[in-house]
Amino acid sequence: MKRISCLILLGSVLFVACTNTNKIPSDVIPPEVMSDVLFDLSLAEGFVENFHSKDSSWVKDSILIIEVDKLLAIRKLTQEQFRASYDFYKLHPPLFKRVIDTAYDRSQRNRSKTFSRPVPAVE
């Protein structure tokens, strides 16, 4: 009887250990979309920082919230969906790293394209 109990316990431990803990629930934004959203959010933050830094009558945080709302509306996402997905990815570091790395790679490709263009001659 003791042997059967040990085998059941060992089997349970192996089953739990081999279960994929990085499975993405259906209500979480997929990694590809999430990396695009994070990339767009970084662009929105840069826009607000650069464009509205000259105008002291605007509060940057409120402008950023407006821009984020626009971005999420374009992607047909709610703040709650984004926050829940972001929290999920923060709790799963391998997935979060993949999402962040994808967004970073995209920014590097865009940066390379931007700075590899020939500069037009100034007359």
The first five atom37 places (N, CA, C, CB, O) and aatype in JSON, in Angstrom:
{
  "aatype": [12, 11, 1, 9, 15, 4, 10, 9, 10, 10, 7, 15, 19, 10, 13, 19, 0, 4, 16, 2, 16, 2, 11, 9, 14, 15, 3, 19, 9, 14, 14, 6, 19, 12, 15, 3, 19, 10, 13, 3, 10, 15, 10, 0, 6, 7, 13, 19, 6, 2, 13, 8, 15, 11, 3, 15, 15, 17, 19, 11, 3, 15, 9, 10, 9, 9, 6, 19, 3, 11, 10, 10, 0, 9, 1, 11, 10, 16, 5, 6, 5, 13, 1, 0, 15, 18, 3, 13, 18, 11, 10, 8, 14, 14, 10, 13, 11, 1, 19, 9, 3, 16, 0, 18, 3, 1, 15, 5, 1, 2, 1, 15, 11, 16, 13, 15, 1, 14, 19, 14, 0, 19, 6],
  "atom_mask": [
    [1, 1, 1, 1, 1],
    [1, 1, 1, 1, 1],
    [1, 1, 1, 1, 1],
    [1, 1, 1, 1, 1],
    [1, 1, 1, 1, 1],
    [1, 1, 1, 1, 1],
    [1, 1, 1, 1, 1],
    [1, 1, 1, 1, 1],
    [1, 1, 1, 1, 1],
    [1, 1, 1, 1, 1],
    [1, 1, 1, 0, 1],
    [1, 1, 1, 1, 1],
    [1, 1, 1, 1, 1],
    [1, 1, 1, 1, 1],
    [1, 1, 1, 1, 1],
    [1, 1, 1, 1, 1],
    [1, 1, 1, 1, 1],
    [1, 1, 1, 1, 1],
    [1, 1, 1, 1, 1],
    [1, 1, 1, 1, 1],
    [1, 1, 1, 1, 1],
    [1, 1, 1, 1, 1],
    [1, 1, 1, 1, 1],
    [1, 1, 1, 1, 1],
    [1, 1, 1, 1, 1],
    [1, 1, 1, 1, 1],
    [1, 1, 1, 1, 1],
    [1, 1, 1, 1, 1],
    [1, 1, 1, 1, 1],
    [1, 1, 1, 1, 1],
    [1, 1, 1, 1, 1],
    [1, 1, 1, 1, 1],
    [1, 1, 1, 1, 1],
    [1, 1, 1, 1, 1],
    [1, 1, 1, 1, 1],
    [1, 1, 1, 1, 1],
    [1, 1, 1, 1, 1],
    [1, 1, 1, 1, 1],
    [1, 1, 1, 1, 1],
    [1, 1, 1, 1, 1],
    [1, 1, 1, 1, 1],
    [1, 1, 1, 1, 1],
    [1, 1, 1, 1, 1],
    [1, 1, 1, 1, 1],
    [1, 1, 1, 1, 1],
    [1, 1, 1, 0, 1],
    [1, 1, 1, 1, 1],
    [1, 1, 1, 1, 1],
    [1, 1, 1, 1, 1],
    [1, 1, 1, 1, 1],
    [1, 1, 1, 1, 1],
    [1, 1, 1, 1, 1],
    [1, 1, 1, 1, 1],
    [1, 1, 1, 1, 1],
    [1, 1, 1, 1, 1],
    [1, 1, 1, 1, 1],
    [1, 1, 1, 1, 1],
    [1, 1, 1, 1, 1],
    [1, 1, 1, 1, 1],
    [1, 1, 1, 1, 1],
    [1, 1, 1, 1, 1],
    [1, 1, 1, 1, 1],
    [1, 1, 1, 1, 1],
    [1, 1, 1, 1, 1],
    [1, 1, 1, 1, 1],
    [1, 1, 1, 1, 1],
    [1, 1, 1, 1, 1],
    [1, 1, 1, 1, 1],
    [1, 1, 1, 1, 1],
    [1, 1, 1, 1, 1],
    [1, 1, 1, 1, 1],
    [1, 1, 1, 1, 1],
    [1, 1, 1, 1, 1],
    [1, 1, 1, 1, 1],
    [1, 1, 1, 1, 1],
    [1, 1, 1, 1, 1],
    [1, 1, 1, 1, 1],
    [1, 1, 1, 1, 1],
    [1, 1, 1, 1, 1],
    [1, 1, 1, 1, 1],
    [1, 1, 1, 1, 1],
    [1, 1, 1, 1, 1],
    [1, 1, 1, 1, 1],
    [1, 1, 1, 1, 1],
    [1, 1, 1, 1, 1],
    [1, 1, 1, 1, 1],
    [1, 1, 1, 1, 1],
    [1, 1, 1, 1, 1],
    [1, 1, 1, 1, 1],
    [1, 1, 1, 1, 1],
    [1, 1, 1, 1, 1],
    [1, 1, 1, 1, 1],
    [1, 1, 1, 1, 1],
    [1, 1, 1, 1, 1],
    [1, 1, 1, 1, 1],
    [1, 1, 1, 1, 1],
    [1, 1, 1, 1, 1],
    [1, 1, 1, 1, 1],
    [1, 1, 1, 1, 1],
    [1, 1, 1, 1, 1],
    [1, 1, 1, 1, 1],
    [1, 1, 1, 1, 1],
    [1, 1, 1, 1, 1],
    [1, 1, 1, 1, 1],
    [1, 1, 1, 1, 1],
    [1, 1, 1, 1, 1],
    [1, 1, 1, 1, 1],
    [1, 1, 1, 1, 1],
    [1, 1, 1, 1, 1],
    [1, 1, 1, 1, 1],
    [1, 1, 1, 1, 1],
    [1, 1, 1, 1, 1],
    [1, 1, 1, 1, 1],
    [1, 1, 1, 1, 1],
    [1, 1, 1, 1, 1],
    [1, 1, 1, 1, 1],
    [1, 1, 1, 1, 1],
    [1, 1, 1, 1, 1],
    [1, 1, 1, 1, 1],
    [1, 1, 1, 1, 1],
    [1, 1, 1, 1, 1],
    [1, 1, 1, 1, 1],
    [1, 1, 1, 1, 1]
  ],
  "atom_positions": [
    [[0.81, -1.2, 0.0], [0.0, 0.0, 0.0], [0.86, 1.26, 0.0], [-0.92, 0.0, 1.19], [0.54, 2.25, -0.66]],
    [[1.95, 1.2, 0.75], [2.85, 2.34, 0.83], [3.47, 2.63, -0.54], [3.95, 2.1, 1.87], [3.66, 3.78, -0.93]],
    [[3.78, 1.57, -1.24], [4.39, 1.7, -2.57], [3.41, 2.36, -3.55], [4.82, 0.32, -3.1], [3.83, 3.2, -4.36]],
    [[2.16, 2.02, -3.5], [1.14, 2.6, -4.38], [0.96, 4.08, -4.06], [-0.21, 1.84, -4.24], [0.85, 4.9, -4.97]],
    [[0.94, 4.42, -2.79], [0.81, 5.82, -2.38], [1.98, 6.64, -2.89], [0.72, 5.92, -0.86], [1.8, 7.77, -3.36]],
    [[3.19, 6.09, -2.79], [4.39, 6.8, -3.28], [4.32, 6.99, -4.79], [5.67, 6.03, -2.9], [4.68, 8.05, -5.3]],
    [[3.87, 5.95, -5.52], [3.76, 6.07, -6.98], [2.72, 7.11, -7.37], [3.4, 4.71, -7.59], [2.93, 7.88, -8.31]],
    [[1.6, 7.15, -6.67], [0.56, 8.14, -6.96], [1.08, 9.55, -6.68], [-0.72, 7.86, -6.12], [0.87, 10.47, -7.46]],
    [[1.78, 9.7, -5.54], [2.35, 11.0, -5.19], [3.4, 11.43, -6.22], [2.98, 10.94, -3.8], [3.41, 12.58, -6.66]],
    [[4.27, 10.5, -6.61], [5.3, 10.81, -7.61], [4.66, 11.17, -8.95], [6.27, 9.61, -7.79], [5.09, 12.12, -9.62]],
    [[3.63, 10.42, -9.35], [2.93, 10.72, -10.6], [2.27, 12.09, -10.56], [0.0, 0.0, 0.0], [2.29, 12.81, -11.56]],
    [[1.68, 12.43, -9.42], [1.04, 13.74, -9.28], [2.06, 14.87, -9.38], [0.29, 13.83, -7.96], [1.82, 15.88, -10.04]],
    [[3.18, 14.68, -8.71], [4.24, 15.7, -8.74], [4.77, 15.87, -10.16], [5.4, 15.32, -7.79], [4.95, 17.0, -10.62]],
    [[5.01, 14.78, -10.87], [5.49, 14.87, -12.25], [4.46, 15.53, -13.16], [5.83, 13.49, -12.78], [4.81, 16.32, -14.03]],
    [[3.19, 15.21, -12.94], [2.15, 15.82, -13.76], [2.1, 17.33, -13.56], [0.79, 15.21, -13.43], [2.03, 18.09, -14.53]],
    [[2.15, 17.76, -12.32], [2.11, 19.19, -12.02], [3.38, 19.87, -12.53], [1.95, 19.43, -10.51], [3.31, 20.98, -13.05]],
    [[4.52, 19.23, -12.39], [5.78, 19.83, -12.82], [5.85, 19.96, -14.33], [6.95, 18.99, -12.32], [6.47, 20.9, -14.84]],
    [[5.24, 19.04, -15.04], [5.32, 19.07, -16.51], [4.2, 19.86, -17.16], [5.31, 17.66, -17.04], [4.19, 20.03, -18.37]],
    [[3.26, 20.33, -16.37], [2.16, 21.12, -16.92], [2.7, 22.46, -17.4], [1.05, 21.33, -15.88], [3.54, 23.06, -16.74]],
    [[2.22, 22.91, -18.54], [2.67, 24.18, -19.11], [2.05, 25.33, -18.33], [2.31, 24.27, -20.61], [0.86, 25.62, -18.48]],
    [[2.86, 25.97, -17.48], [2.36, 27.09, -16.69], [2.29, 28.38, -17.5], [3.24, 27.3, -15.46], [1.76, 29.38, -17.02]],
    [[2.82, 28.38, -18.7], [2.82, 29.58, -19.53], [1.69, 29.56, -20.56], [4.16, 29.72, -20.24], [1.71, 30.33, -21.52]],
    [[0.72, 28.7, -20.36], [-0.43, 28.66, -21.27], [-1.2, 29.97, -21.11], [-1.34, 27.43, -20.99], [-1.46, 30.42, -20.0]],
    [[-1.56, 30.55, -22.22], [-2.22, 31.85, -22.21], [-3.74, 31.65, -22.22], [-1.77, 32.7, -23.43], [-4.28, 31.03, -23.13]],
    [[-4.43, 32.18, -21.2], [-5.89, 32.08, -21.17], [-6.52, 32.83, -22.34], [-6.44, 32.62, -19.83], [-5.91, 33.72, -22.93]],
    [[-7.74, 32.46, -22.67], [-8.4, 33.06, -23.83], [-8.75, 34.52, -23.62], [-9.66, 32.29, -24.15], [-8.91, 35.25, -24.6]],
    [[-8.86, 34.98, -22.38], [-9.21, 36.39, -22.14], [-7.99, 37.3, -22.08], [-9.99, 36.51, -20.86], [-8.12, 38.5, -21.84]],
    [[-6.8, 36.74, -22.3], [-5.56, 37.53, -22.3], [-5.2, 37.88, -23.74], [-4.39, 36.75, -21.6], [-5.34, 37.05, -24.64]],
    [[-4.74, 39.1, -23.94], [-4.32, 39.55, -25.26], [-3.17, 38.66, -25.74], [-3.9, 41.06, -25.24], [-2.21, 38.47, -24.99]],
    [[-3.23, 38.11, -26.96], [-2.15, 37.25, -27.45], [-0.8, 37.99, -27.48], [-2.49, 36.74, -28.86], [-0.76, 39.22, -27.62]],
    [[0.3, 37.25, -27.34], [1.62, 37.89, -27.26], [1.96, 38.8, -28.44], [2.67, 36.83, -27.16], [2.56, 39.86, -28.24]],
    [[1.58, 38.4, -29.65], [1.9, 39.22, -30.83], [1.19, 40.56, -30.76], [1.52, 38.47, -32.12], [1.78, 41.6, -31.05]],
    [[-0.08, 40.52, -30.38], [-0.87, 41.75, -30.28], [-0.37, 42.6, -29.11], [-2.38, 41.43, -30.11], [-0.27, 43.82, -29.21]],
    [[-0.05, 41.93, -28.0], [0.42, 42.65, -26.82], [1.73, 43.38, -27.11], [0.6, 41.69, -25.64], [1.92, 44.51, -26.66]],
    [[2.62, 42.76, -27.85], [3.88, 43.44, -28.19], [3.62, 44.63, -29.09], [4.86, 42.47, -28.86], [4.3, 45.66, -28.97]],
    [[2.65, 44.51, -30.01], [2.29, 45.66, -30.86], [1.7, 46.79, -30.03], [1.3, 45.22, -31.95], [2.0, 47.96, -30.26]],
    [[0.85, 46.44, -29.06], [0.24, 47.45, -28.2], [1.32, 48.16, -27.38], [-0.82, 46.8, -27.25], [1.3, 49.39, -27.26]],
    [[2.25, 47.41, -26.82], [3.32, 48.02, -26.02], [4.21, 48.91, -26.89], [4.16, 46.94, -25.33], [4.67, 49.96, -26.44]],
    [[4.46, 48.48, -28.11], [5.25, 49.31, -29.04], [4.52, 50.63, -29.32], [5.52, 48.55, -30.38], [5.11, 51.7, -29.27]],
    [[3.22, 50.52, -29.61], [2.42, 51.73, -29.88], [2.34, 52.63, -28.65], [1.01, 51.33, -30.33], [2.34, 53.85, -28.77]],
    [[2.26, 52.03, -27.47], [2.23, 52.82, -26.24], [3.52, 53.59, -26.05], [1.98, 51.91, -25.03], [3.51, 54.74, -25.59]],
    [[4.64, 52.98, -26.41], [5.91, 53.7, -26.28], [5.98, 54.86, -27.26], [7.1, 52.74, -26.5], [6.53, 55.91, -26.95]],
    [[5.41, 54.67, -28.45], [5.36, 55.77, -29.42], [4.46, 56.89, -28.91], [4.85, 55.26, -30.79], [4.79, 58.07, -29.03]],
    [[3.32, 56.52, -28.33], [2.39, 57.52, -27.79], [3.06, 58.3, -26.66], [1.1, 56.85, -27.28], [2.9, 59.52, -26.56]],
    [[3.79, 57.6, -25.81], [4.48, 58.28, -24.71], [5.54, 59.25, -25.25], [5.12, 57.26, -23.76], [5.69, 60.36, -24.74]],
    [[6.27, 58.81, -26.26], [7.26, 59.7, -26.88], [6.62, 60.9, -27.53], [0.0, 0.0, 0.0], [7.14, 62.01, -27.44]],
    [[5.48, 60.69, -28.18], [4.76, 61.79, -28.81], [4.35, 62.82, -27.77], [3.53, 61.27, -29.55], [4.57, 64.02, -27.96]],
    [[3.76, 62.35, -26.69], [3.3, 63.28, -25.63], [4.49, 64.0, -25.02], [2.51, 62.52, -24.53], [4.43, 65.2, -24.78]],
    [[5.55, 63.28, -24.77], [6.73, 63.87, -24.14], [7.34, 64.96, -25.03], [7.78, 62.79, -23.84], [7.72, 66.02, -24.54]],
    [[7.44, 64.7, -26.32], [8.08, 65.65, -27.23], [7.16, 66.75, -27.72], [8.64, 64.92, -28.41], [7.56, 67.91, -27.8]],
    [[5.93, 66.41, -28.04], [5.03, 67.38, -28.63], [4.45, 68.33, -27.59], [3.9, 66.67, -29.36], [4.34, 69.53, -27.83]],
    [[4.09, 67.79, -26.45], [3.41, 68.61, -25.45], [4.35, 69.16, -24.37], [2.33, 67.81, -24.8], [3.9, 69.85, -23.46]],
    [[5.64, 68.87, -24.48], [6.56, 69.39, -23.47], [6.76, 70.9, -23.62], [7.92, 68.68, -23.56], [7.18, 71.58, -22.68]],
    [[6.46, 71.41, -24.79], [6.64, 72.84, -25.05], [5.47, 73.68, -24.52], [6.8, 73.08, -26.54], [5.6, 74.89, -24.34]],
    [[4.35, 73.03, -24.29], [3.14, 73.74, -23.85], [2.88, 73.43, -22.39], [1.92, 73.35, -24.72], [2.43, 72.34, -22.06]],
    [[3.15, 74.37, -21.53], [3.03, 74.13, -20.09], [1.59, 74.12, -19.61], [3.79, 75.19, -19.33], [1.32, 73.72, -18.48]],
    [[0.66, 74.53, -20.45], [-0.74, 74.54, -20.02], [-1.35, 73.14, -20.04], [-1.55, 75.47, -20.92], [-2.41, 72.93, -19.46]],
    [[-0.69, 72.19, -20.68], [-1.19, 70.82, -20.75], [-0.54, 69.99, -19.65], [-0.92, 70.2, -22.14], [0.65, 70.16, -19.35]],
    [[-1.3, 69.12, -19.07], [-0.77, 68.16, -18.1], [-0.47, 66.88, -18.87], [-1.78, 67.91, -16.91], [-1.37, 66.25, -19.43]],
    [[0.81, 66.5, -18.89], [1.23, 65.38, -19.73], [0.51, 64.07, -19.39], [2.72, 65.18, -19.59], [0.17, 63.3, -20.29]],
    [[0.29, 63.83, -18.11], [-0.37, 62.58, -17.73], [-1.77, 62.47, -18.31], [-0.43, 62.46, -16.21], [-2.17, 61.4, -18.78]],
    [[-2.53, 63.56, -18.28], [-3.88, 63.51, -18.82], [-3.86, 63.35, -20.34], [-4.66, 64.77, -18.43], [-4.72, 62.68, -20.91]],
    [[-2.89, 63.97, -20.99], [-2.76, 63.81, -22.45], [-2.38, 62.39, -22.79], [-1.72, 64.8, -23.02], [-2.89, 61.81, -23.75]],
    [[-1.47, 61.81, -21.99], [-1.06, 60.43, -22.23], [-2.25, 59.48, -22.07], [0.08, 60.03, -21.28], [-2.39, 58.54, -22.84]],
    [[-3.08, 59.72, -21.09], [-4.27, 58.89, -20.89], [-5.2, 58.97, -22.1], [-5.03, 59.32, -19.6], [-5.76, 57.97, -22.54]],
    [[-5.35, 60.17, -22.64], [-6.18, 60.35, -23.84], [-5.59, 59.57, -25.01], [-6.29, 61.85, -24.21], [-6.32, 58.89, -25.74]],
    [[-4.27, 59.66, -25.19], [-3.62, 58.95, -26.29], [-3.72, 57.44, -26.12], [-2.15, 59.37, -26.39], [-3.92, 56.71, -27.09]],
    [[-3.57, 56.96, -24.89], [-3.68, 55.53, -24.62], [-5.11, 55.06, -24.91], [-3.29, 55.2, -23.15], [-5.31, 54.0, -25.49]],
    [[-6.09, 55.84, -24.51], [-7.48, 55.49, -24.8], [-7.73, 55.41, -26.31], [-8.43, 56.51, -24.17], [-8.43, 54.51, -26.78]],
    [[-7.15, 56.35, -27.06], [-7.29, 56.31, -28.52], [-6.66, 55.04, -29.08], [-6.63, 57.56, -29.17], [-7.25, 54.37, -29.93]],
    [[-5.47, 54.73, -28.6], [-4.75, 53.55, -29.08], [-5.54, 52.27, -28.79], [-3.37, 53.48, -28.44], [-5.67, 51.4, -29.66]],
    [[-6.05, 52.15, -27.58], [-6.82, 50.96, -27.23], [-8.12, 50.88, -28.03], [-7.12, 50.94, -25.73], [-8.55, 49.8, -28.4]],
    [[-8.74, 52.04, -28.29], [-9.97, 52.05, -29.09], [-9.68, 51.59, -30.52], [-10.59, 53.46, -29.1], [-10.48, 50.86, -31.11]],
    [[-8.57, 52.02, -31.08], [-8.2, 51.59, -32.43], [-8.05, 50.08, -32.49], [-6.88, 52.27, -32.89], [-8.45, 49.44, -33.46]],
    [[-7.47, 49.51, -31.44], [-7.25, 48.06, -31.38], [-8.44, 47.3, -30.8], [-6.02, 47.76, -30.54], [-8.39, 46.08, -30.62]],
    [[-9.53, 48.03, -30.51], [-10.75, 47.45, -29.97], [-10.48, 46.69, -28.66], [-11.39, 46.51, -30.99], [-10.94, 45.56, -28.46]],
    [[-9.73, 47.34, -27.78], [-9.41, 46.79, -26.46], [-9.9, 47.75, -25.39], [-7.88, 46.53, -26.31], [-10.0, 48.96, -25.62]],
    [[-10.2, 47.22, -24.22], [-10.58, 48.06, -23.1], [-9.39, 48.21, -22.16], [-11.8, 47.48, -22.35], [-8.44, 47.42, -22.2]],
    [[-9.45, 49.22, -21.3], [-8.4, 49.39, -20.29], [-8.31, 48.15, -19.41], [-8.66, 50.65, -19.43], [-7.22, 47.73, -19.04]],
    [[-9.47, 47.57, -19.08], [-9.49, 46.39, -18.22], [-8.81, 45.2, -18.89], [-10.94, 46.03, -17.85], [-8.06, 44.47, -18.25]],
    [[-9.07, 45.0, -20.19], [-8.41, 43.92, -20.92], [-6.9, 44.12, -20.92], [-8.95, 43.83, -22.36], [-6.13, 43.19, -20.69]],
    [[-6.49, 45.35, -21.2], [-5.06, 45.62, -21.24], [-4.42, 45.4, -19.88], [-4.81, 47.05, -21.72], [-3.38, 44.75, -19.78]],
    [[-5.04, 45.93, -18.84], [-4.46, 45.79, -17.49], [-4.4, 44.34, -17.06], [-5.28, 46.6, -16.47], [-3.38, 43.89, -16.52]],
    [[-5.47, 43.58, -17.29], [-5.48, 42.17, -16.92], [-4.41, 41.4, -17.69], [-6.88, 41.56, -17.18], [-3.72, 40.55, -17.13]],
    [[-4.28, 41.7, -18.98], [-3.26, 41.03, -19.79], [-1.85, 41.41, -19.34], [-3.44, 41.37, -21.28], [-0.97, 40.56, -19.23]],
    [[-1.66, 42.69, -19.07], [-0.35, 43.16, -18.61], [0.01, 42.49, -17.28], [-0.35, 44.7, -18.46], [1.15, 42.07, -17.09]],
    [[-0.95, 42.4, -16.38], [-0.71, 41.73, -15.1], [-0.38, 40.25, -15.3], [-1.93, 41.87, -14.17], [0.49, 39.7, -14.63]],
    [[-1.09, 39.6, -16.23], [-0.81, 38.19, -16.53], [0.62, 38.03, -17.01], [-1.79, 37.66, -17.59], [1.35, 37.16, -16.52]],
    [[1.03, 38.86, -17.97], [2.4, 38.74, -18.51], [3.45, 39.05, -17.44], [2.58, 39.67, -19.71], [4.52, 38.43, -17.44]],
    [[3.16, 39.99, -16.55], [4.12, 40.28, -15.48], [4.3, 39.08, -14.56], [3.65, 41.5, -14.67], [5.38, 38.88, -14.0]],
    [[3.27, 38.28, -14.39], [3.36, 37.1, -13.54], [3.99, 35.91, -14.25], [1.99, 36.72, -13.05], [4.27, 34.89, -13.61]],
    [[4.23, 36.02, -15.55], [4.84, 34.95, -16.34], [6.06, 35.52, -17.08], [3.81, 34.34, -17.34], [5.97, 35.84, -18.27]],
    [[7.18, 35.63, -16.38], [8.37, 36.29, -16.95], [8.85, 35.78, -18.31], [9.48, 36.16, -15.99], [9.23, 36.59, -19.14]],
    [[8.84, 34.46, -18.58], [9.28, 34.04, -19.92], [8.4, 34.6, -21.04], [9.29, 32.51, -20.02], [8.9, 35.02, -22.08]],
    [[7.08, 34.62, -20.81], [6.17, 35.18, -21.81], [6.33, 36.69, -21.92], [4.72, 34.83, -21.47], [6.33, 37.25, -23.01]],
    [[6.48, 37.33, -20.77], [6.64, 38.79, -20.77], [7.92, 39.19, -21.49], [6.66, 39.34, -19.32], [7.95, 40.17, -22.23]],
    [[8.98, 38.42, -21.26], [10.25, 38.7, -21.95], [10.08, 38.57, -23.46], [11.36, 37.73, -21.46], [10.6, 39.39, -24.22]],
    [[9.34, 37.55, -23.88], [9.1, 37.37, -25.32], [8.32, 38.56, -25.9], [8.33, 36.07, -25.58], [8.64, 39.03, -26.99]],
    [[7.32, 39.02, -25.17], [6.5, 40.16, -25.62], [7.36, 41.42, -25.7], [5.3, 40.39, -24.67], [7.33, 42.13, -26.71]],
    [[8.12, 41.69, -24.66], [8.98, 42.89, -24.62], [10.06, 42.81, -25.69], [9.61, 43.05, -23.23], [10.34, 43.8, -26.36]],
    [[10.67, 41.65, -25.84], [11.73, 41.49, -26.85], [11.19, 41.72, -28.26], [12.35, 40.11, -26.76], [11.87, 42.31, -29.1]],
    [[9.98, 41.25, -28.52], [9.37, 41.45, -29.83], [9.13, 42.93, -30.09], [8.05, 40.67, -29.94], [9.41, 43.43, -31.18]],
    [[8.62, 43.64, -29.1], [8.39, 45.08, -29.24], [9.72, 45.81, -29.43], [7.64, 45.64, -28.01], [9.82, 46.73, -30.25]],
    [[10.74, 45.41, -28.68], [12.05, 46.04, -28.79], [12.66, 45.79, -30.17], [13.0, 45.52, -27.7], [13.22, 46.71, -30.78]],
    [[12.56, 44.56, -30.66], [13.09, 44.25, -32.0], [12.4, 45.09, -33.07], [12.91, 42.75, -32.32], [13.04, 45.56, -34.01]],
    [[11.11, 45.27, -32.92], [10.37, 46.11, -33.88], [10.88, 47.55, -33.84], [8.85, 46.07, -33.58], [11.04, 48.19, -34.88]],
    [[11.12, 48.06, -32.64], [11.61, 49.44, -32.53], [13.01, 49.57, -33.14], [11.63, 49.9, -31.07], [13.32, 50.58, -33.76]],
    [[13.83, 48.56, -32.96], [15.18, 48.59, -33.54], [15.12, 48.54, -35.07], [16.03, 47.41, -33.01], [15.88, 49.24, -35.75]],
    [[14.22, 47.72, -35.62], [14.07, 47.67, -37.08], [13.6, 49.02, -37.62], [13.07, 46.56, -37.49], [14.12, 49.5, -38.63]],
    [[12.63, 49.63, -36.95], [12.15, 50.95, -37.39], [13.24, 52.0, -37.27], [10.93, 51.37, -36.57], [13.37, 52.86, -38.14]],
    [[14.01, 51.93, -36.21], [15.11, 52.88, -36.02], [16.15, 52.72, -37.13], [15.78, 52.68, -34.64], [16.65, 53.71, -37.67]],
    [[16.48, 51.48, -37.47], [17.45, 51.22, -38.53], [16.96, 51.75, -39.87], [17.75, 49.73, -38.65], [17.72, 52.35, -40.63]],
    [[15.67, 51.54, -40.16], [15.1, 52.04, -41.41], [15.16, 53.57, -41.45], [13.65, 51.56, -41.58], [15.5, 54.16, -42.47]],
    [[14.81, 54.19, -40.33], [14.76, 55.65, -40.27], [16.14, 56.25, -40.5], [14.21, 56.11, -38.92], [16.29, 57.21, -41.26]],
    [[17.14, 55.7, -39.84], [18.47, 56.3, -39.9], [19.32, 55.8, -41.06], [19.19, 56.06, -38.63], [20.44, 56.29, -41.26]],
    [[18.82, 54.83, -41.82], [19.57, 54.37, -42.97], [19.14, 55.06, -44.26], [19.42, 52.88, -43.11], [19.74, 54.84, -45.31]],
    [[18.11, 55.89, -44.17], [17.65, 56.63, -45.35], [18.65, 57.71, -45.71], [16.26, 57.24, -45.1], [19.26, 58.33, -44.83]],
    [[18.82, 57.95, -46.98], [19.72, 59.04, -47.38], [19.13, 60.38, -46.96], [19.97, 59.01, -48.91], [17.92, 60.61, -47.05]],
    [[19.99, 61.24, -46.52], [19.57, 62.58, -46.11], [19.46, 63.45, -47.35], [20.57, 63.2, -45.08], [20.4, 63.53, -48.13]],
    [[18.29, 64.11, -47.54], [18.14, 64.96, -48.73], [19.08, 66.16, -48.63], [16.67, 65.43, -48.9], [19.33, 66.69, -47.55]],
    [[19.57, 66.57, -49.78], [20.44, 67.74, -49.82], [19.66, 69.01, -49.53], [21.13, 67.84, -51.2], [18.54, 69.19, -50.01]],
    [[20.25, 69.86, -48.75], [19.62, 71.13, -48.4], [20.13, 72.18, -49.37], [19.91, 71.55, -46.91], [21.33, 72.3, -49.59]],
    [[19.22, 72.93, -49.93], [19.63, 73.95, -50.91], [19.62, 75.31, -50.31], [18.75, 73.93, -52.11], [19.95, 76.28, -50.99]]
  ]
}
